[in-house]
Short mmCIF file of C-alpha atoms in Angstrom, two decimals:
data_model
loop_
_atom_site.label_atom_id
_atom_site.label_comp_id
_atom_site.label_asym_id
_atom_site.label_seq_id
_atom_site.Cartn_x
_atom_site.Cartn_y
_atom_site.Cartn_z
CA MET A 20 -16.26 9.16 -42.99
CA VAL A 21 -17.38 6.18 -40.98
CA GLY A 22 -18.46 4.40 -44.15
CA ARG A 23 -15.05 4.89 -45.73
CA LEU A 24 -13.34 3.70 -42.56
CA MET A 25 -15.53 0.58 -42.49
CA ILE A 26 -14.71 -0.27 -46.11
CA MET A 27 -10.97 0.10 -45.52
CA ALA A 28 -11.10 -2.03 -42.36
CA LEU A 29 -13.30 -4.70 -43.94
CA GLU A 30 -10.92 -4.98 -46.91
CA LYS A 31 -7.95 -5.38 -44.58
CA ALA A 32 -9.78 -7.88 -42.31
CA GLY A 33 -10.27 -10.27 -45.24
CA LYS A 34 -13.00 -12.64 -46.34
CA ASP A 35 -13.17 -14.67 -43.11
CA LEU A 36 -14.51 -11.77 -41.08
CA THR A 37 -14.78 -12.00 -37.33
CA ARG A 38 -15.13 -9.28 -34.73
CA ALA A 39 -11.60 -10.00 -33.58
CA ASN A 40 -9.93 -9.71 -36.98
CA PHE A 41 -11.99 -6.61 -37.85
CA LEU A 42 -10.81 -4.86 -34.66
CA ASP A 43 -7.28 -6.08 -35.29
CA ALA A 44 -7.42 -4.56 -38.79
CA VAL A 45 -8.48 -1.20 -37.34
CA TYR A 46 -5.95 -1.16 -34.51
CA SER A 47 -3.01 -2.53 -36.52
CA THR A 48 -3.56 -0.05 -39.34
CA GLY A 49 -3.63 2.77 -36.82
CA THR A 50 -4.02 5.69 -39.21
CA PHE A 51 -6.66 5.92 -41.92
CA ASP A 52 -6.15 8.72 -44.43
CA LEU A 53 -9.53 9.68 -45.87
CA GLY A 54 -8.18 12.51 -47.99
CA ASP A 55 -9.28 15.62 -46.15
CA ALA A 56 -9.38 13.91 -42.76
CA THR A 57 -7.21 11.44 -40.89
CA LEU A 58 -8.54 9.01 -38.30
CA GLU A 59 -6.19 7.32 -35.80
CA TYR A 60 -6.92 4.22 -33.74
CA GLY A 61 -4.87 2.08 -31.40
CA ALA A 62 -4.93 0.15 -28.15
CA GLY A 63 -7.17 2.12 -25.79
CA ASP A 64 -7.93 4.76 -28.46
CA ASN A 65 -11.34 4.35 -30.10
CA HIS A 66 -12.02 8.02 -30.87
CA GLY A 67 -10.47 8.27 -34.32
CA MET A 68 -10.30 12.04 -34.14
CA GLY A 69 -10.25 14.38 -31.16
CA ASP A 70 -11.74 17.32 -33.04
CA VAL A 71 -15.21 17.81 -34.45
CA PHE A 72 -15.74 19.68 -37.71
CA LEU A 73 -19.06 20.55 -39.30
CA SER A 74 -18.75 19.54 -42.94
CA VAL A 75 -20.65 18.31 -45.96
CA ILE A 76 -19.69 15.65 -48.46
CA LYS A 77 -19.79 17.00 -52.00
CA ALA A 78 -21.02 15.06 -55.04
CA ASP A 79 -17.44 14.08 -55.98
CA GLY A 80 -16.88 12.53 -52.51
CA SER A 81 -14.66 15.30 -51.17
CA PHE A 82 -15.36 17.16 -47.94
CA LYS A 83 -16.17 20.84 -47.58
CA SER A 84 -16.01 22.67 -44.26
CA VAL A 85 -19.13 24.56 -43.22
CA GLU A 86 -18.10 28.09 -42.29
CA LYS A 87 -21.52 29.45 -41.32
CA LEU A 88 -24.96 27.93 -40.76
CA THR A 89 -27.72 29.54 -42.81
CA LYS A 90 -31.36 28.79 -43.45
#
């Protein structure tokens, strides 16, 4: 998820990348829809998501929730 967020933010920040315009891209976008998960950022909010879900990324790039841990 973090990788997808980084790609989206880097694309929005543009070719003359600085720390400031990268952070501005994240905060001004606010909501990043990653398909099965949504991350939200803003002034004073760097968490992205308040919940934690155990999941795996499948070969096609989609997410699958882990219902039970097994050996």
